[in-house]
Amino acid sequence: MEQRQALTRLSAIAHETRLAIFRLLVQQGPDGMPAGEIAQRLAVAPPTLSFHLKELERAGLIRATRKQRQIIYAADYAGMRALIDFIMRDCCQGHPELCGGIGMSECGAVNCVREIAGE
């Protein structure tokens, strides 16, 4: 992943609301959830939520798919994995095993984010 894309993704999740949205969608799994349910679960006004969802989608951390009249949002695990790989690439002077066992080879994308988040 190029550094610019990594910075875009890190910037996207640097905001408290966007991080909460992203974490919720990671926990939800690949099926995702509709925007209305995200707004309700996180107590975020729909216009505010829409802005944050667009930022996360632009950063490549979530994806949106239309299902009849609803738009379903889900974590983009490939984008998340690329960001984690970018961050971990040079871990501990080329010795990622020293980074506490959070390398992608040791955990799946969902579990890896949960482990990094301390859950």
Tab-separated table of C-alpha atoms in Angstrom:
chain	number	residue	atom	x	y	z
A	1	MET	CA	0.000	0.000	0.000
A	2	GLU	CA	1.288	3.406	-0.776
A	3	GLN	CA	1.893	5.788	2.095
A	4	ARG	CA	-0.721	8.298	0.903
A	5	GLN	CA	-3.479	5.673	1.053
A	6	ALA	CA	-2.327	4.597	4.516
A	7	LEU	CA	-2.459	8.202	5.713
A	8	THR	CA	-5.958	8.597	4.258
A	9	ARG	CA	-7.122	5.486	6.100
A	10	LEU	CA	-5.477	6.488	9.370
A	11	SER	CA	-6.947	9.975	9.088
A	12	ALA	CA	-10.398	8.491	8.505
A	13	ILE	CA	-10.339	6.461	11.705
A	14	ALA	CA	-8.675	9.234	13.712
A	15	HIS	CA	-12.113	10.775	14.272
A	16	GLU	CA	-13.984	9.341	17.261
A	17	THR	CA	-17.298	8.854	15.439
A	18	ARG	CA	-15.712	7.267	12.376
A	19	LEU	CA	-13.686	4.911	14.549
A	20	ALA	CA	-16.879	3.898	16.385
A	21	ILE	CA	-18.632	3.269	13.054
A	22	PHE	CA	-15.713	1.250	11.730
A	23	ARG	CA	-15.433	-0.843	14.894
A	24	LEU	CA	-19.177	-1.533	14.854
A	25	LEU	CA	-19.012	-2.689	11.238
A	26	VAL	CA	-15.979	-4.872	11.905
A	27	GLN	CA	-17.858	-6.505	14.795
A	28	GLN	CA	-20.956	-6.927	12.609
A	29	GLY	CA	-19.073	-9.011	10.062
A	30	PRO	CA	-19.203	-9.173	6.277
A	31	ASP	CA	-23.004	-8.892	6.092
A	32	GLY	CA	-22.844	-5.344	7.441
A	33	MET	CA	-25.853	-3.302	8.483
A	34	PRO	CA	-28.107	-0.535	7.171
A	35	ALA	CA	-27.270	3.095	7.867
A	36	GLY	CA	-30.381	3.545	10.005
A	37	GLU	CA	-29.293	0.802	12.373
A	38	ILE	CA	-25.782	2.251	12.600
A	39	ALA	CA	-27.255	5.667	13.436
A	40	GLN	CA	-29.500	4.165	16.096
A	41	ARG	CA	-26.784	2.019	17.707
A	42	LEU	CA	-24.308	4.895	17.897
A	43	ALA	CA	-26.828	7.703	18.516
A	44	VAL	CA	-25.565	9.689	15.522
A	45	ALA	CA	-27.821	12.010	13.520
A	46	PRO	CA	-28.420	10.717	9.966
A	47	PRO	CA	-26.779	13.700	8.175
A	48	THR	CA	-23.700	13.388	10.396
A	49	LEU	CA	-23.594	9.639	9.879
A	50	SER	CA	-23.832	10.062	6.118
A	51	PHE	CA	-20.802	12.368	6.128
A	52	HIS	CA	-18.727	9.931	8.190
A	53	LEU	CA	-19.771	6.907	6.120
A	54	LYS	CA	-18.665	8.694	2.943
A	55	GLU	CA	-15.282	9.460	4.490
A	56	LEU	CA	-14.762	5.838	5.547
A	57	GLU	CA	-15.837	4.595	2.126
A	58	ARG	CA	-13.552	7.092	0.366
A	59	ALA	CA	-10.672	5.841	2.527
A	60	GLY	CA	-11.353	2.237	1.494
A	61	LEU	CA	-12.277	1.020	4.977
A	62	ILE	CA	-15.956	0.285	4.357
A	63	ARG	CA	-18.074	-0.593	1.354
A	64	ALA	CA	-21.679	0.155	0.543
A	65	THR	CA	-24.065	-2.112	-1.348
A	66	ARG	CA	-27.670	-1.506	-2.246
A	67	LYS	CA	-30.160	-4.131	-1.079
A	68	GLN	CA	-33.561	-3.168	-2.434
A	69	ARG	CA	-34.300	0.236	-0.854
A	70	GLN	CA	-31.542	0.079	1.760
A	71	ILE	CA	-27.840	0.742	1.584
A	72	ILE	CA	-25.911	-1.794	3.594
A	73	TYR	CA	-22.507	-0.782	4.947
A	74	ALA	CA	-19.835	-3.316	5.837
A	75	ALA	CA	-16.167	-3.235	6.745
A	76	ASP	CA	-13.836	-3.568	3.779
A	77	TYR	CA	-11.570	-6.256	5.179
A	78	ALA	CA	-9.103	-6.007	2.297
A	79	GLY	CA	-8.632	-2.298	2.979
A	80	MET	CA	-8.305	-2.909	6.696
A	81	ARG	CA	-5.815	-5.727	6.124
A	82	ALA	CA	-3.738	-3.530	3.800
A	83	LEU	CA	-3.590	-0.817	6.466
A	84	ILE	CA	-2.574	-3.263	9.188
A	85	ASP	CA	0.033	-4.811	6.886
A	86	PHE	CA	1.402	-1.337	6.101
A	87	ILE	CA	1.677	-0.456	9.784
A	88	MET	CA	3.242	-3.794	10.705
A	89	ARG	CA	5.604	-4.091	7.713
A	90	ASP	CA	8.628	-2.594	9.440
A	91	CYS	CA	7.712	-3.633	12.963
A	92	CYS	CA	10.597	-4.004	15.377
A	93	GLN	CA	13.347	-3.514	12.783
A	94	GLY	CA	12.118	-6.290	10.532
A	95	HIS	CA	11.200	-8.728	13.314
A	96	PRO	CA	7.368	-8.672	13.403
A	97	GLU	CA	7.313	-11.587	15.867
A	98	LEU	CA	8.443	-9.072	18.508
A	99	CYS	CA	5.292	-6.995	18.030
A	100	GLY	CA	3.201	-9.072	20.401
A	101	GLY	CA	1.735	-11.614	18.012
A	102	ILE	CA	-0.583	-9.324	16.081
A	103	GLY	CA	0.778	-10.096	12.630
A	104	MET	CA	-1.831	-10.968	10.013
A	105	SER	CA	-0.506	-14.499	9.761
A	106	GLU	CA	-1.494	-15.071	13.375
A	107	CYS	CA	-5.040	-13.705	13.360
A	108	GLY	CA	-7.869	-13.117	10.948
A	109	ALA	CA	-8.793	-9.583	9.932
A	110	VAL	CA	-11.692	-9.247	12.386
A	111	ASN	CA	-9.833	-10.729	15.334
A	112	CYS	CA	-6.709	-8.735	14.526
A	113	VAL	CA	-8.544	-5.413	14.773
A	114	ARG	CA	-10.166	-6.520	18.017
A	115	GLU	CA	-6.779	-7.540	19.404
A	116	ILE	CA	-5.203	-4.218	18.408
A	117	ALA	CA	-8.153	-2.364	19.955
A	118	GLY	CA	-7.621	-4.247	23.208
A	119	GLU	CA	-10.886	-6.171	23.172
